[in-house]
Amino acid sequence: MVELETRELEYFIALADELHFGRAAVRLSIAQPALSKAIRRIETRLGVPLFIRSSRHVELTPAGKALQEHGRHALNAVSAAIRHAQRAGDTQAHLRLVLKPGGDAGLLSGLLAEYAHQPDARQVDILFSGPADRADFLRDGRADVGLLYAPFDDLDGLAHETLHTEDRVVVVPAGHRLAGHASVRMSDLDGETLPRWKGIPGGDGTGPEVADVVQMLQMITVGRMIGMLPRSLVEPIPPGLACVPVADAPPSRLVLAWVEQDRRPLVASFVAAALRSRRDTTRSDIDEPDAPLVTPR
């Protein structure tokens, strides 16, 4: 079986991301000739070309695209294994929770208060990230648990429990043609300009690229686009904007997520607190769990 070293995968991923030998070499802090030689050695060992090269252009081949996807997962797994091993031996380790700014649907304070009652509660470090990489924080070990939104975040390989379910609204300038409607349907948005989210390929957006909700709301305010979001992310409604429920849009679920194989008491204790916090709520739009996916031990 052909084997690649971790360092070789890092070289390949850097070039696959940058598609430029000079920028990839700078990112790796190595000389460009050394990077070129390493890539040729990887291609020789695999027996397939990974890049199409010209004097002005570098492009991934189908084999290169496959290795980019799976190689990134492999590197994340190695990083996560190292971080989890280090933290498993640290009896005083803080618990790290990742979420988007404002992305807790108002539940975070209650969740943290419930966790603080645990006899084994640790200090919780809150990490904020953009729209594209919260799940990666969990997979590569930078965070232990995360508040993610389904179906928008990639939950592959993550265990998760729904904490809150809510409808989605379209956000428009106050003078927009839809602003006075009691509700709209997806078809009513045809022809409108939607945002492109930074770091997230695909999607239906054709408007300006935005990195977070704040940027999106600013662009909507000046009439550059409209946007569709979970209701809690735009409450209270900023001045100059209107929110209209989208009747046939799939609901948004706020989930607590963690790596499926992570059975550390540190994580199990926090998940148990989140489930108790969820059961204590009287809101009718939160589903009751069948059984926790992690049992404290």
Short mmCIF file of C-alpha atoms in Angstrom, two decimals:
data_model
loop_
_atom_site.label_atom_id
_atom_site.label_comp_id
_atom_site.label_asym_id
_atom_site.label_seq_id
_atom_site.Cartn_x
_atom_site.Cartn_y
_atom_site.Cartn_z
CA MET A 1 0.00 0.00 0.00
CA VAL A 2 1.28 3.48 -0.87
CA GLU A 3 1.88 5.62 2.22
CA LEU A 4 2.30 9.36 2.63
CA GLU A 5 3.84 11.11 5.59
CA THR A 6 1.90 13.79 7.44
CA ARG A 7 4.39 16.44 6.29
CA GLU A 8 3.86 15.43 2.65
CA LEU A 9 0.11 15.75 3.05
CA GLU A 10 0.60 19.22 4.54
CA TYR A 11 2.67 20.21 1.50
CA PHE A 12 0.04 18.91 -0.88
CA ILE A 13 -2.90 20.54 0.97
CA ALA A 14 -1.12 23.90 1.04
CA LEU A 15 -0.61 23.85 -2.72
CA ALA A 16 -4.12 22.52 -3.35
CA ASP A 17 -5.54 25.42 -1.35
CA GLU A 18 -3.34 28.15 -2.79
CA LEU A 19 -2.95 26.80 -6.37
CA HIS A 20 0.27 28.82 -6.47
CA PHE A 21 3.71 27.41 -5.64
CA GLY A 22 5.04 30.73 -4.33
CA ARG A 23 2.16 31.38 -1.92
CA ALA A 24 2.11 27.75 -0.77
CA ALA A 25 5.87 27.84 -0.09
CA VAL A 26 5.48 31.01 1.99
CA ARG A 27 2.61 29.43 3.91
CA LEU A 28 4.78 26.39 4.66
CA SER A 29 7.93 28.46 5.34
CA ILE A 30 9.97 26.42 2.87
CA ALA A 31 11.75 27.21 -0.40
CA GLN A 32 9.68 26.93 -3.57
CA PRO A 33 12.06 24.40 -5.25
CA ALA A 34 11.75 22.16 -2.19
CA LEU A 35 7.96 22.27 -2.47
CA SER A 36 8.06 21.47 -6.20
CA LYS A 37 10.34 18.51 -5.55
CA ALA A 38 8.07 17.23 -2.76
CA ILE A 39 4.97 17.41 -4.96
CA ARG A 40 6.71 15.54 -7.79
CA ARG A 41 7.80 12.87 -5.31
CA ILE A 42 4.20 12.46 -4.05
CA GLU A 43 2.85 12.15 -7.62
CA THR A 44 5.52 9.58 -8.48
CA ARG A 45 4.70 7.53 -5.42
CA LEU A 46 0.96 7.62 -6.09
CA GLY A 47 1.37 7.02 -9.81
CA VAL A 48 -1.13 9.75 -10.79
CA PRO A 49 -0.81 13.47 -11.56
CA LEU A 50 -2.31 15.69 -8.87
CA PHE A 51 -1.88 19.07 -10.56
CA ILE A 52 -2.00 20.48 -14.06
CA ARG A 53 0.82 23.02 -14.30
CA SER A 54 1.57 25.79 -16.73
CA SER A 55 3.77 28.87 -16.50
CA ARG A 56 0.83 30.91 -15.18
CA HIS A 57 -1.63 28.42 -13.83
CA VAL A 58 -1.89 25.53 -11.36
CA GLU A 59 -5.03 23.39 -11.34
CA LEU A 60 -6.08 20.26 -9.48
CA THR A 61 -6.71 17.06 -11.44
CA PRO A 62 -9.62 14.79 -10.41
CA ALA A 63 -7.11 12.72 -8.42
CA GLY A 64 -5.87 15.90 -6.77
CA LYS A 65 -9.38 16.97 -5.79
CA ALA A 66 -10.01 13.57 -4.20
CA LEU A 67 -6.75 13.73 -2.25
CA GLN A 68 -7.49 17.29 -1.16
CA GLU A 69 -10.82 16.27 0.35
CA HIS A 70 -9.70 13.09 2.06
CA GLY A 71 -6.22 14.37 2.90
CA ARG A 72 -7.66 17.32 4.79
CA HIS A 73 -9.82 14.94 6.84
CA ALA A 74 -6.73 12.83 7.58
CA LEU A 75 -4.73 15.84 8.76
CA ASN A 76 -7.64 17.01 10.91
CA ALA A 77 -7.85 13.53 12.43
CA VAL A 78 -4.14 13.53 13.30
CA SER A 79 -4.38 17.00 14.83
CA ALA A 80 -7.47 16.02 16.78
CA ALA A 81 -5.82 12.83 18.08
CA ILE A 82 -2.83 14.79 19.35
CA ARG A 83 -4.96 17.48 21.00
CA HIS A 84 -7.34 14.97 22.58
CA ALA A 85 -4.43 12.90 23.91
CA GLN A 86 -2.86 15.98 25.46
CA ARG A 87 -6.14 17.15 26.96
CA ALA A 88 -7.09 13.69 28.23
CA GLY A 89 -4.02 13.80 30.44
CA ASP A 90 -4.79 17.31 31.70
CA THR A 91 -7.15 16.99 34.67
CA GLN A 92 -7.52 20.78 34.85
CA ALA A 93 -8.30 21.36 31.17
CA HIS A 94 -10.94 23.96 30.39
CA LEU A 95 -13.90 22.97 28.23
CA ARG A 96 -13.92 24.84 24.90
CA LEU A 97 -17.23 25.76 23.28
CA VAL A 98 -17.33 27.16 19.73
CA LEU A 99 -20.22 29.13 18.24
CA LYS A 100 -20.91 31.99 15.88
CA PRO A 101 -21.35 35.45 17.47
CA GLY A 102 -24.97 35.66 18.58
CA GLY A 103 -25.55 32.06 17.46
CA ASP A 104 -27.00 30.64 20.67
CA ALA A 105 -30.72 31.52 20.25
CA GLY A 106 -30.59 33.04 23.74
CA LEU A 107 -29.85 29.67 25.36
CA LEU A 108 -26.20 30.03 26.30
CA SER A 109 -26.61 31.68 29.70
CA GLY A 110 -29.04 29.02 30.90
CA LEU A 111 -26.88 26.22 29.51
CA LEU A 112 -23.76 27.53 31.25
CA ALA A 113 -25.66 28.01 34.51
CA GLU A 114 -26.92 24.41 34.38
CA TYR A 115 -23.41 23.13 33.66
CA ALA A 116 -21.98 25.14 36.57
CA HIS A 117 -24.10 22.99 38.92
CA GLN A 118 -22.22 19.86 37.84
CA PRO A 119 -19.81 18.63 40.54
CA ASP A 120 -17.15 18.11 37.87
CA ALA A 121 -17.78 21.40 36.00
CA ARG A 122 -14.74 23.03 34.43
CA GLN A 123 -14.16 26.56 33.28
CA VAL A 124 -15.74 27.08 29.85
CA ASP A 125 -13.73 28.94 27.22
CA ILE A 126 -16.00 30.38 24.51
CA LEU A 127 -14.55 30.51 21.00
CA PHE A 128 -16.14 32.45 18.16
CA SER A 129 -15.77 31.45 14.53
CA GLY A 130 -17.14 32.35 11.13
CA PRO A 131 -19.82 30.57 9.12
CA ALA A 132 -17.54 28.01 7.47
CA ASP A 133 -15.37 26.37 10.13
CA ARG A 134 -17.23 25.72 13.39
CA ALA A 135 -17.48 22.00 12.60
CA ASP A 136 -13.76 21.96 11.77
CA PHE A 137 -13.03 23.36 15.25
CA LEU A 138 -14.56 20.15 16.62
CA ARG A 139 -12.97 17.76 14.13
CA ASP A 140 -9.43 19.02 14.59
CA GLY A 141 -9.66 19.34 18.37
CA ARG A 142 -9.61 23.12 18.74
CA ALA A 143 -12.99 22.90 20.50
CA ASP A 144 -14.70 20.19 22.54
CA VAL A 145 -18.34 21.08 21.89
CA GLY A 146 -20.05 23.49 19.54
CA LEU A 147 -23.35 25.20 18.88
CA LEU A 148 -24.07 24.59 15.19
CA TYR A 149 -27.03 25.20 12.91
CA ALA A 150 -28.63 22.38 10.94
CA PRO A 151 -29.04 21.92 8.04
CA PHE A 152 -26.43 24.60 7.29
CA ASP A 153 -23.37 23.23 9.13
CA ASP A 154 -21.77 19.94 8.07
CA LEU A 155 -22.51 17.46 10.86
CA ASP A 156 -20.73 14.51 9.23
CA GLY A 157 -18.83 12.55 11.90
CA LEU A 158 -20.36 14.60 14.72
CA ALA A 159 -22.81 13.49 17.36
CA HIS A 160 -25.42 16.12 18.09
CA GLU A 161 -28.56 16.95 20.05
CA THR A 162 -31.15 19.53 19.01
CA LEU A 163 -31.54 22.30 21.59
CA HIS A 164 -33.85 24.65 19.71
CA THR A 165 -35.97 24.60 16.55
CA GLU A 166 -37.18 27.79 14.91
CA ASP A 167 -38.57 29.14 11.68
CA ARG A 168 -36.57 31.05 9.10
CA VAL A 169 -37.26 34.60 8.02
CA VAL A 170 -36.28 36.62 5.00
CA VAL A 171 -34.58 39.88 5.94
CA VAL A 172 -35.26 42.80 3.60
CA PRO A 173 -34.91 46.61 3.64
CA ALA A 174 -37.93 48.31 5.22
CA GLY A 175 -39.05 49.63 1.82
CA HIS A 176 -38.75 46.30 -0.01
CA ARG A 177 -41.73 44.85 -1.90
CA LEU A 178 -41.98 41.96 0.60
CA ALA A 179 -41.61 44.01 3.77
CA GLY A 180 -45.33 44.32 4.51
CA HIS A 181 -46.23 40.67 3.96
CA ALA A 182 -47.42 38.48 6.84
CA SER A 183 -45.42 35.60 5.30
CA VAL A 184 -43.86 34.62 1.99
CA ARG A 185 -42.92 31.44 0.16
CA MET A 186 -39.59 30.43 -1.33
CA SER A 187 -40.91 31.15 -4.82
CA ASP A 188 -41.47 34.79 -3.79
CA LEU A 189 -37.70 35.17 -3.50
CA ASP A 190 -37.03 34.25 -7.14
CA GLY A 191 -34.94 36.90 -8.85
CA GLU A 192 -33.69 38.41 -5.59
CA THR A 193 -29.99 38.81 -4.81
CA LEU A 194 -28.80 36.54 -2.00
CA PRO A 195 -25.38 36.63 -0.27
CA ARG A 196 -22.42 34.41 -0.90
CA TRP A 197 -20.93 33.17 2.37
CA LYS A 198 -17.16 33.43 2.67
CA GLY A 199 -15.49 30.02 2.79
CA ILE A 200 -18.64 28.11 1.80
CA PRO A 201 -18.62 26.96 -1.83
CA GLY A 202 -21.80 26.46 -3.81
CA GLY A 203 -25.16 27.84 -2.79
CA ASP A 204 -27.60 30.02 -4.66
CA GLY A 205 -26.13 33.37 -3.71
CA THR A 206 -25.10 35.79 -6.46
CA GLY A 207 -24.59 38.87 -4.31
CA PRO A 208 -21.58 40.24 -2.45
CA GLU A 209 -19.56 37.87 -0.29
CA VAL A 210 -20.13 38.23 3.46
CA ALA A 211 -18.26 36.71 6.38
CA ASP A 212 -20.91 36.99 9.10
CA VAL A 213 -24.45 38.08 9.89
CA VAL A 214 -23.39 41.63 10.78
CA GLN A 215 -21.90 42.15 7.32
CA MET A 216 -24.98 40.65 5.70
CA LEU A 217 -27.36 42.93 7.59
CA GLN A 218 -25.31 45.97 6.59
CA MET A 219 -25.51 44.94 2.94
CA ILE A 220 -29.27 44.43 3.23
CA THR A 221 -29.69 47.83 4.85
CA VAL A 222 -28.07 49.57 1.86
CA GLY A 223 -30.15 47.55 -0.59
CA ARG A 224 -27.43 45.30 -2.02
CA MET A 225 -29.18 42.01 -1.21
CA ILE A 226 -31.76 40.22 0.92
CA GLY A 227 -31.04 37.30 3.22
CA MET A 228 -32.69 34.32 4.90
CA LEU A 229 -31.76 33.45 8.47
CA PRO A 230 -33.02 31.66 11.57
CA ARG A 231 -35.31 34.10 13.37
CA SER A 232 -33.17 34.34 16.52
CA LEU A 233 -30.19 35.71 14.58
CA VAL A 234 -32.09 38.89 13.68
CA GLU A 235 -34.02 39.57 16.88
CA PRO A 236 -34.39 42.34 17.86
CA ILE A 237 -34.81 43.52 14.27
CA PRO A 238 -32.25 46.23 13.43
CA PRO A 239 -33.59 49.65 12.36
CA GLY A 240 -34.34 49.98 8.67
CA LEU A 241 -34.97 46.25 8.16
CA ALA A 242 -38.00 44.00 8.10
CA CYS A 243 -38.26 40.25 8.77
CA VAL A 244 -40.93 38.13 7.10
CA PRO A 245 -41.48 34.42 7.90
CA VAL A 246 -40.82 32.04 4.98
CA ALA A 247 -43.69 29.57 5.25
CA ASP A 248 -42.20 26.70 3.23
CA ALA A 249 -38.54 27.02 4.26
CA PRO A 250 -37.16 24.04 6.21
CA PRO A 251 -36.86 24.91 9.92
CA SER A 252 -33.50 25.74 11.44
CA ARG A 253 -32.20 23.65 14.33
CA LEU A 254 -29.63 24.83 16.85
CA VAL A 255 -27.68 21.74 17.88
CA LEU A 256 -25.03 20.96 20.44
CA ALA A 257 -22.38 18.93 18.58
CA TRP A 258 -19.23 17.01 19.50
CA VAL A 259 -16.99 14.44 17.84
CA GLU A 260 -18.79 11.10 17.67
CA GLN A 261 -15.90 9.11 19.17
CA ASP A 262 -15.23 11.59 21.98
CA ARG A 263 -16.38 9.89 25.19
CA ARG A 264 -14.40 11.99 27.66
CA PRO A 265 -16.20 12.83 30.94
CA LEU A 266 -15.37 16.48 30.20
CA VAL A 267 -17.65 16.40 27.15
CA ALA A 268 -20.25 13.99 28.57
CA SER A 269 -20.84 16.22 31.57
CA PHE A 270 -21.51 19.28 29.42
CA VAL A 271 -23.84 17.36 27.09
CA ALA A 272 -25.80 16.06 30.08
CA ALA A 273 -26.18 19.61 31.40
CA ALA A 274 -27.38 20.81 27.99
CA LEU A 275 -30.01 18.05 27.87
CA ARG A 276 -31.26 18.94 31.36
CA SER A 277 -31.37 22.59 30.39
CA ARG A 278 -33.41 21.65 27.32
CA ARG A 279 -35.86 19.56 29.33
CA ASP A 280 -36.34 22.40 31.80
CA THR A 281 -37.47 24.85 29.15
CA THR A 282 -41.17 25.44 28.67
CA ARG A 283 -40.86 26.49 25.03
CA SER A 284 -43.07 24.33 22.82
CA ASP A 285 -40.75 24.41 19.81
CA ILE A 286 -37.99 22.33 21.42
CA ASP A 287 -38.13 18.60 20.93
CA GLU A 288 -37.85 16.27 23.90
CA PRO A 289 -34.88 13.85 23.54
CA ASP A 290 -35.40 10.13 23.29
CA ALA A 291 -32.10 9.40 25.04
CA PRO A 292 -28.77 11.18 25.41
CA LEU A 293 -26.07 10.15 22.96
CA VAL A 294 -23.40 10.51 25.63
CA THR A 295 -23.71 9.10 29.13
CA PRO A 296 -21.58 10.76 31.84
CA ARG A 297 -19.15 8.39 33.48
#
